[in-house]
Amino acid sequence: MTPRFFLIDGHSHLYRAYHAIGYLSTSRGVPSHAVFGMSSMIWKILREESPDYCALAWDAPGPTHRHAAFEAYKVNRPGMPDDLVRQLPYVKAVLEAFRTPILEVPSYEADDLLGTVAAETSALPVELVIVTADKDALQLVSPTVRVLTIHKGEKSWYDEAAVVEKWGVPPPAIPDLLALMG
């Protein structure tokens, strides 16, 4: 059986956890709902899927190479909420407790890392499973890469056939389809 490497889209899951759970805090008033949600999501993946390898792709702080190429990149996107920023050290501590490595490279986003790992592992005897809700990741699906999305406890697995069945185009055409959809 081919070993499975689960690569989790960190910020995608962080924001989903932050918005999915009502505000929680410690007895000292430190916000904790994103920490609770993120740790629950990761624990569930580890427990139910038992990956052979697991890591988390994380957006590095600061501007990215895209900002250098296009000054207005994400200019209208609001910054991370303060109560979420306060939870980041605790989220990272949970990941460390789970022994889940964090892949973070200055000036790159998690999406860049997902694509790089997909390309770098394509010739290895491993199946890469990208865990994300980001439809852009479907372009990475190949004979050695699948995408797993989890929404309200329901899992959707995407191999090449599932991408075509759901979206009507093969994985390499996903960026064009999403661009046309707006």
XYZ file of C-alpha atoms in Angstrom:
182
model
C 0.000 0.000 0.000
C 1.310 3.445 -0.937
C 2.078 5.648 2.068
C -0.144 8.728 2.377
C 1.187 12.204 3.122
C -1.527 14.593 4.306
C -0.698 18.257 3.734
C -3.163 20.548 5.487
C -3.838 24.075 4.243
C -3.199 25.817 7.569
C -4.707 29.257 7.140
C -7.723 27.864 5.331
C -8.449 25.625 8.317
C -7.580 28.356 10.815
C -10.145 30.781 9.383
C -12.769 28.035 9.081
C -12.232 27.145 12.746
C -12.331 30.807 13.779
C -15.659 31.452 12.044
C -17.280 28.068 12.730
C -17.236 28.275 16.508
C -18.765 30.989 18.631
C -16.428 33.051 20.761
C -14.708 31.075 23.509
C -12.070 32.296 25.925
C -9.985 31.061 28.810
C -10.727 32.032 32.422
C -8.252 34.890 31.893
C -10.145 36.218 28.870
C -7.736 34.938 26.207
C -9.718 34.029 23.057
C -9.554 30.308 22.344
C -12.252 29.364 19.817
C -9.870 29.123 16.848
C -7.441 27.051 18.926
C -10.235 24.684 19.937
C -11.651 24.444 16.411
C -8.280 23.982 14.717
C -7.102 21.350 17.199
C -10.421 19.484 16.858
C -10.182 19.502 13.062
C -6.579 18.293 12.986
C -7.157 15.644 15.645
C -10.147 14.322 13.677
C -8.058 14.058 10.486
C -5.225 12.276 12.302
C -7.598 9.934 14.126
C -9.869 9.030 11.217
C -7.369 8.961 8.348
C -4.188 7.749 10.092
C -1.841 9.342 7.554
C 1.686 7.975 7.317
C 2.987 11.544 7.156
C 1.346 14.860 7.957
C 2.369 18.510 7.775
C 0.672 21.881 7.692
C 1.318 24.566 5.054
C 1.246 28.028 6.623
C 1.219 31.563 5.209
C 4.388 33.362 6.250
C 3.862 36.771 7.866
C 4.595 39.872 5.837
C 4.396 40.673 2.149
C 4.732 37.931 -0.437
C 6.474 37.757 -3.784
C 3.057 38.591 -5.295
C 3.066 41.950 -3.480
C 6.408 42.724 -5.117
C 4.978 41.845 -8.547
C 1.630 43.615 -8.045
C 1.450 46.348 -5.423
C -2.354 46.120 -5.091
C -2.317 42.373 -4.370
C -5.061 41.693 -1.780
C -5.209 45.412 -0.985
C -8.948 45.202 -0.245
C -8.697 42.121 1.950
C -9.018 42.949 5.654
C -6.201 41.951 7.968
C -6.412 39.105 10.432
C -8.724 39.947 13.352
C -6.857 40.836 16.567
C -8.509 38.075 18.595
C -7.335 35.548 15.991
C -3.790 36.954 15.992
C -3.712 36.435 19.784
C -4.498 32.733 19.263
C -1.700 32.002 16.757
C 0.962 31.043 19.343
C -1.479 28.608 20.942
C -2.433 27.097 17.581
C 1.241 26.559 16.826
C 1.732 25.000 20.280
C -1.092 22.540 19.552
C 0.491 21.617 16.223
C 3.792 21.066 18.000
C 2.018 18.822 20.534
C 0.533 16.840 17.627
C 4.069 16.660 16.174
C 2.743 18.195 12.980
C 5.510 20.090 11.163
C 4.635 23.561 9.926
C 5.885 24.433 6.438
C 6.377 28.194 6.315
C 8.635 30.049 3.880
C 9.152 33.839 3.996
C 7.359 35.724 1.172
C 5.263 32.681 0.190
C 1.676 31.712 0.925
C 0.451 28.256 1.916
C -0.979 27.839 -1.615
C 2.532 28.199 -3.040
C 3.773 25.515 -0.671
C 0.920 23.161 -1.573
C 1.859 23.458 -5.243
C 5.565 23.041 -4.564
C 5.077 19.938 -2.421
C 2.725 18.482 -5.056
C 5.385 18.963 -7.729
C 8.248 17.709 -5.537
C 6.444 14.547 -4.396
C 5.059 13.554 -7.804
C 7.972 11.180 -8.498
C 8.080 9.739 -4.980
C 6.328 6.538 -3.902
C 3.766 8.467 -1.833
C 0.201 9.654 -2.313
C -0.168 13.325 -1.436
C -3.532 14.276 0.067
C -4.070 18.029 0.219
C -6.636 18.885 2.878
C -8.265 22.200 1.991
C -11.533 23.913 1.188
C -9.815 26.046 -1.474
C -11.091 25.125 -4.953
C -7.829 26.400 -6.477
C -6.072 23.312 -5.085
C -8.078 21.096 -7.447
C -5.668 22.101 -10.227
C -3.002 20.087 -8.377
C -4.911 16.787 -8.584
C -2.980 14.146 -10.511
C -2.367 10.404 -10.412
C -0.315 10.968 -7.212
C -2.277 13.870 -5.654
C -5.814 13.931 -4.283
C -7.695 16.704 -2.518
C -9.812 16.141 0.566
C -12.406 18.719 1.557
C -14.345 18.490 4.785
C -17.501 20.556 5.141
C -19.803 20.146 8.128
C -18.310 16.726 8.811
C -18.857 15.481 5.242
C -15.729 14.422 3.375
C -15.308 14.866 -0.367
C -12.372 13.145 -2.051
C -11.151 14.449 -5.399
C -9.084 12.420 -7.804
C -8.920 13.323 -11.498
C -12.263 11.651 -12.309
C -14.031 13.341 -9.383
C -12.786 16.781 -10.491
C -14.160 16.201 -14.000
C -17.435 14.855 -12.602
C -17.948 17.837 -10.251
C -16.551 20.691 -12.364
C -16.754 19.398 -15.935
C -13.079 20.060 -16.654
C -9.816 18.232 -15.907
C -7.613 19.533 -13.069
C -5.271 21.644 -15.262
C -8.304 23.646 -16.492
C -9.523 24.571 -12.985
C -7.758 28.000 -12.934
C -9.430 28.952 -16.227
C -12.836 27.758 -15.012
C -12.545 29.676 -11.740
C -11.407 32.798 -13.598
C -14.440 32.592 -15.882
C -16.708 32.089 -12.861
C -15.301 35.271 -11.291
